[in-house]
Short mmCIF file of C-alpha atoms in Angstrom, two decimals:
data_model
loop_
_atom_site.label_atom_id
_atom_site.label_comp_id
_atom_site.label_asym_id
_atom_site.label_seq_id
_atom_site.Cartn_x
_atom_site.Cartn_y
_atom_site.Cartn_z
CA UNK A 1 0.05 -0.03 -0.03
CA UNK A 2 1.08 3.48 -0.45
CA UNK A 3 0.36 6.68 1.57
CA UNK A 4 -1.62 9.90 0.59
CA UNK A 5 -2.47 13.31 2.07
CA UNK A 6 -3.84 16.50 0.36
CA UNK A 7 -0.80 18.15 -1.34
CA UNK A 8 1.12 20.90 0.49
CA UNK A 9 3.48 23.56 -0.80
CA UNK A 10 6.66 21.38 -1.43
CA UNK A 11 9.26 24.08 -0.40
CA UNK A 12 8.68 25.47 3.05
CA UNK A 13 11.35 28.10 2.27
CA UNK A 14 9.31 29.79 -0.36
CA UNK A 15 6.04 30.76 -1.36
CA UNK A 16 3.54 28.05 -2.56
CA UNK A 17 4.53 26.19 -5.89
CA UNK A 18 1.98 24.94 -8.10
CA UNK A 19 1.85 21.25 -8.59
CA UNK A 20 2.47 19.98 -12.20
CA UNK A 21 2.35 16.72 -13.88
CA UNK A 22 5.32 15.97 -16.07
CA UNK A 23 5.20 16.42 -19.89
CA UNK A 24 8.36 15.19 -21.70
CA UNK A 25 11.91 15.26 -20.76
CA UNK A 26 12.58 17.41 -24.08
CA UNK A 27 10.15 20.14 -22.46
CA UNK A 28 13.26 21.06 -20.35
CA UNK A 29 14.32 24.63 -21.36
CA UNK A 30 17.64 23.30 -22.50
CA UNK A 31 15.75 20.82 -24.75
CA UNK A 32 17.42 18.12 -26.40
CA UNK A 33 20.86 19.65 -26.40
CA UNK A 34 20.50 18.72 -22.61
CA UNK A 35 20.22 15.10 -23.20
CA UNK A 36 22.62 14.90 -26.16
CA UNK A 37 25.42 16.85 -23.97
CA UNK A 38 24.29 15.39 -20.83
CA UNK A 39 26.51 16.31 -17.84
CA UNK A 40 24.68 14.21 -15.55
CA UNK A 41 24.32 10.53 -15.34
CA UNK A 42 21.86 8.65 -17.71
CA UNK A 43 18.49 7.84 -16.02
CA UNK A 44 19.25 4.38 -16.36
CA UNK A 45 22.54 4.77 -14.53
CA UNK A 46 20.74 6.71 -11.88
CA UNK A 47 18.15 3.80 -11.34
CA UNK A 48 20.96 1.37 -11.26
CA UNK A 49 22.58 3.40 -8.34
CA UNK A 50 19.09 3.56 -6.50
CA UNK A 51 18.85 -0.35 -6.90
CA UNK A 52 22.47 -0.83 -5.48
CA UNK A 53 21.95 1.70 -2.68
CA UNK A 54 18.43 -0.02 -1.74
CA UNK A 55 20.44 -3.12 -1.68
CA UNK A 56 22.74 -1.92 0.96
CA UNK A 57 19.76 -0.87 3.12
CA UNK A 58 18.26 -4.22 2.64
CA UNK A 59 21.41 -5.84 4.17
CA UNK A 60 21.50 -3.31 7.02
CA UNK A 61 17.76 -4.08 7.61
CA UNK A 62 18.45 -7.78 7.80
CA UNK A 63 21.18 -7.49 10.23
CA UNK A 64 20.35 -4.27 12.29
CA UNK A 65 16.56 -4.06 12.30
CA UNK A 66 14.54 -6.28 14.57
CA UNK A 67 11.73 -8.36 13.13
CA UNK A 68 10.01 -8.07 16.70
CA UNK A 69 7.85 -5.01 16.48
CA UNK A 70 8.06 -4.67 20.13
CA UNK A 71 11.94 -3.93 20.13
CA UNK A 72 13.41 -0.47 19.51
CA UNK A 73 13.30 0.10 15.73
CA UNK A 74 16.85 0.51 15.51
CA UNK A 75 19.01 -1.26 17.80
CA UNK A 76 22.59 -0.29 16.69
CA UNK A 77 24.43 1.15 13.69
CA UNK A 78 22.06 4.41 13.76
CA UNK A 79 24.81 6.53 12.03
CA UNK A 80 25.30 3.91 9.19
CA UNK A 81 21.75 3.50 8.69
CA UNK A 82 21.05 7.15 8.49
CA UNK A 83 24.14 7.51 6.03
CA UNK A 84 22.57 4.65 3.94
CA UNK A 85 19.13 6.31 3.75
CA UNK A 86 20.53 9.74 2.96
CA UNK A 87 22.60 8.13 0.15
CA UNK A 88 19.35 6.52 -1.30
CA UNK A 89 17.50 9.86 -1.00
CA UNK A 90 20.49 11.55 -2.94
CA UNK A 91 20.22 8.60 -5.71
CA UNK A 92 16.42 9.30 -5.89
CA UNK A 93 16.83 12.98 -6.26
CA UNK A 94 19.55 12.41 -8.90
CA UNK A 95 17.37 10.21 -10.87
CA UNK A 96 14.69 12.74 -10.77
CA UNK A 97 16.98 15.42 -11.77
CA UNK A 98 18.17 13.25 -14.86
CA UNK A 99 14.45 13.04 -16.11
CA UNK A 100 13.91 17.03 -15.20
CA UNK A 101 11.45 16.11 -12.35
CA UNK A 102 10.86 17.69 -8.93
CA UNK A 103 10.68 14.77 -6.49
CA UNK A 104 8.48 16.68 -4.06
CA UNK A 105 6.13 17.57 -6.74
CA UNK A 106 6.06 13.90 -7.95
CA UNK A 107 5.36 12.70 -4.25
CA UNK A 108 2.50 15.13 -3.62
CA UNK A 109 1.16 14.27 -6.94
CA UNK A 110 1.36 10.78 -6.06
CA UNK A 111 -0.12 11.56 -2.65
CA UNK A 112 -2.97 13.07 -4.20
CA UNK A 113 -3.87 10.08 -6.28
CA UNK A 114 -3.41 7.62 -3.44
CA UNK A 115 -5.83 9.58 -1.41
CA UNK A 116 -8.55 8.63 -3.77
CA UNK A 117 -7.02 5.01 -4.12
CA UNK A 118 -7.21 4.46 -0.34
CA UNK A 119 -10.25 6.15 1.31
CA UNK A 120 -10.04 6.49 5.08
CA UNK A 121 -13.53 4.97 5.33
CA UNK A 122 -12.90 2.11 3.34
CA UNK A 123 -9.28 0.96 4.15
CA UNK A 124 -9.04 1.97 7.96
CA UNK A 125 -6.80 -1.13 9.61
CA UNK A 126 -6.63 -3.16 6.40
CA UNK A 127 -3.56 -3.83 4.16
CA UNK A 128 -5.39 -4.84 1.10
CA UNK A 129 -4.77 -3.53 -2.24
CA UNK A 130 -6.50 -0.45 -3.71
CA UNK A 131 -8.14 -2.70 -6.28
CA UNK A 132 -10.26 -4.09 -3.34
CA UNK A 133 -11.79 -0.85 -3.29
CA UNK A 134 -12.26 -0.10 -7.31
CA UNK A 135 -15.66 -0.33 -7.23
CA UNK A 136 -16.34 2.60 -4.95
CA UNK A 137 -13.34 4.70 -5.88
CA UNK A 138 -13.45 4.01 -9.84
CA UNK A 139 -9.67 3.80 -9.84
CA UNK A 140 -8.36 0.61 -11.50
CA UNK A 141 -5.01 -0.57 -13.13
CA UNK A 142 -5.54 1.27 -16.07
CA UNK A 143 -6.47 4.80 -14.92
CA UNK A 144 -4.00 5.82 -12.50
CA UNK A 145 -2.23 8.83 -14.12
CA UNK A 146 -1.22 11.82 -11.85
CA UNK A 147 -1.84 14.03 -14.84
CA UNK A 148 -5.58 13.90 -13.99
CA UNK A 149 -4.88 15.10 -10.40
CA UNK A 150 -3.10 18.43 -10.91
CA UNK A 151 -4.26 21.91 -11.83
CA UNK A 152 -1.38 23.31 -13.43
CA UNK A 153 1.05 22.51 -16.21
CA UNK A 154 4.04 24.35 -15.07
CA UNK A 155 7.25 22.51 -16.11
CA UNK A 156 9.04 20.84 -13.19
CA UNK A 157 12.36 21.95 -11.95
CA UNK A 158 14.49 19.62 -10.20
CA UNK A 159 15.37 19.80 -6.50
CA UNK A 160 18.56 20.56 -4.59
CA UNK A 161 19.66 18.54 -1.75
CA UNK A 162 19.30 21.40 0.62
CA UNK A 163 15.59 22.02 -0.64
CA UNK A 164 14.90 18.34 -0.06
CA UNK A 165 16.53 18.38 3.56
CA UNK A 166 14.57 21.43 4.54
CA UNK A 167 11.25 19.84 3.38
CA UNK A 168 11.98 16.61 5.02
CA UNK A 169 10.48 17.32 8.34
CA UNK A 170 7.11 18.21 6.90
CA UNK A 171 7.20 15.66 4.30
CA UNK A 172 7.57 12.92 6.44
CA UNK A 173 4.95 14.08 8.84
CA UNK A 174 2.55 14.18 5.91
CA UNK A 175 2.98 10.57 5.17
CA UNK A 176 3.12 9.36 8.70
CA UNK A 177 -0.25 11.26 9.46
CA UNK A 178 -1.81 9.39 6.35
CA UNK A 179 -0.52 5.98 7.68
CA UNK A 180 -2.10 6.84 11.12
CA UNK A 181 -5.30 8.11 10.03
CA UNK A 182 -5.77 4.49 8.23
CA UNK A 183 -4.39 2.50 11.17
CA UNK A 184 -1.62 1.12 9.07
CA UNK A 185 0.99 1.71 12.04
CA UNK A 186 0.41 -1.77 13.07
CA UNK A 187 2.12 -3.07 9.60
CA UNK A 188 4.88 -0.22 9.35
CA UNK A 189 7.75 -2.11 11.09
CA UNK A 190 11.02 -0.94 9.52
CA UNK A 191 11.74 -4.57 8.00
CA UNK A 192 8.30 -4.67 6.41
CA UNK A 193 8.64 -1.06 4.96
CA UNK A 194 12.20 -1.86 3.38
CA UNK A 195 10.68 -4.96 1.73
CA UNK A 196 7.81 -2.89 0.52
CA UNK A 197 10.41 -0.28 -0.70
CA UNK A 198 12.40 -2.96 -2.68
CA UNK A 199 9.20 -4.00 -4.35
CA UNK A 200 9.01 -0.52 -5.69
CA UNK A 201 12.33 -0.17 -6.76
CA UNK A 202 11.69 -3.25 -8.96
CA UNK A 203 8.68 -1.65 -10.84
CA UNK A 204 10.90 1.57 -11.24
CA UNK A 205 13.51 -0.57 -12.85
CA UNK A 206 10.98 -2.43 -15.09
CA UNK A 207 9.93 0.69 -16.80
CA UNK A 208 13.40 1.31 -18.15
CA UNK A 209 14.85 -2.33 -18.51
CA UNK A 210 14.41 -2.49 -22.40
CA UNK A 211 14.77 1.04 -23.26
CA UNK A 212 18.62 1.00 -23.99
CA UNK A 213 21.27 3.76 -23.05
CA UNK A 214 20.84 5.94 -26.20
CA UNK A 215 19.90 9.61 -24.85
CA UNK A 216 17.42 9.64 -27.69
CA UNK A 217 15.20 7.05 -25.99
CA UNK A 218 14.59 9.52 -23.10
CA UNK A 219 14.15 12.72 -25.10
CA UNK A 220 11.42 11.24 -26.86
CA UNK A 221 9.65 9.82 -23.66
CA UNK A 222 6.04 10.97 -23.82
CA UNK A 223 4.08 12.23 -20.81
CA UNK A 224 2.21 9.15 -20.11
CA UNK A 225 5.67 7.13 -19.74
CA UNK A 226 7.35 10.11 -17.82
CA UNK A 227 4.08 10.10 -15.43
CA UNK A 228 4.87 6.34 -14.83
CA UNK A 229 8.56 7.18 -14.03
CA UNK A 230 7.30 10.25 -11.59
CA UNK A 231 4.82 7.96 -9.88
CA UNK A 232 7.34 4.97 -9.21
CA UNK A 233 9.96 7.36 -8.16
CA UNK A 234 7.53 8.89 -5.58
CA UNK A 235 6.46 5.26 -4.42
CA UNK A 236 10.14 4.49 -3.70
CA UNK A 237 10.71 7.78 -1.85
CA UNK A 238 7.46 7.42 0.35
CA UNK A 239 8.45 4.13 1.33
CA UNK A 240 11.96 5.24 2.18
CA UNK A 241 10.60 8.24 4.19
CA UNK A 242 8.47 5.80 6.17
CA UNK A 243 11.53 4.00 6.94
CA UNK A 244 13.37 7.27 7.94
CA UNK A 245 10.45 8.26 10.13
CA UNK A 246 10.07 4.52 11.90
CA UNK A 247 13.73 4.38 12.61
CA UNK A 248 13.54 8.00 13.99
CA UNK A 249 16.29 9.49 11.84
CA UNK A 250 14.74 12.33 10.14
CA UNK A 251 17.24 14.72 11.62
CA UNK A 252 20.12 12.71 10.87
CA UNK A 253 18.95 11.95 7.17
CA UNK A 254 18.49 15.62 6.76
CA UNK A 255 21.79 16.41 7.95
CA UNK A 256 23.21 13.97 5.60
CA UNK A 257 21.80 15.82 2.65
CA UNK A 258 22.91 19.22 3.90
CA UNK A 259 26.42 17.80 4.27
CA UNK A 260 26.87 17.15 0.45
CA UNK A 261 29.05 19.74 -1.20
CA UNK A 262 26.94 21.84 -3.39
#
């Protein structure tokens, strides 16, 4: 299951920024030249980094996150866990940047969709999939575009690590509030959340597995494909931020982002 709350302004340090749905990579002001003369890693390389870093977090979860939910969420290795979580969030931000996506907007757009997929009155205390409520919500596997849940077409602008660090306390609180409202805390042990996140990393990889490494494949990505990439990046990020919260490492992960040289 994924989490949702009504979207809030993504950057607390600025005025409200309208949400937007991605259109295409080539809509970036630098256009196709940005892709052809790429100074950043290729999107597929970024996604491989996400997978590799998620794997490191899985290894730590296997040895340093207890399976007993009555035990302290993080028994030891707090610094190592926080560093790995920060590294994974950096990889997600770099992936979003390679696709010219604002990761916080992507998260908020997905949260708006998830609010419709998981109404409180239908899913409180349940761990079922959204398809169990499709008759009531009207949302099925084939009509999940976040393009239908935004009011503005303003192009995305990638985030800096500092912007994400500053937004992290509010963002993690929003996601935690959504889970609590649906009585999902009972399911959200750190190990459960790591496994859920791992599944979402796989879905992100599936979107690009056969696209090849030619930049032109991403220059011509249409809005529907980019929306799917935006959603899967958001899904991985939402679960990661739940893990950060449940391990009580929000401040440490924020500091990790701030410590990265500009």
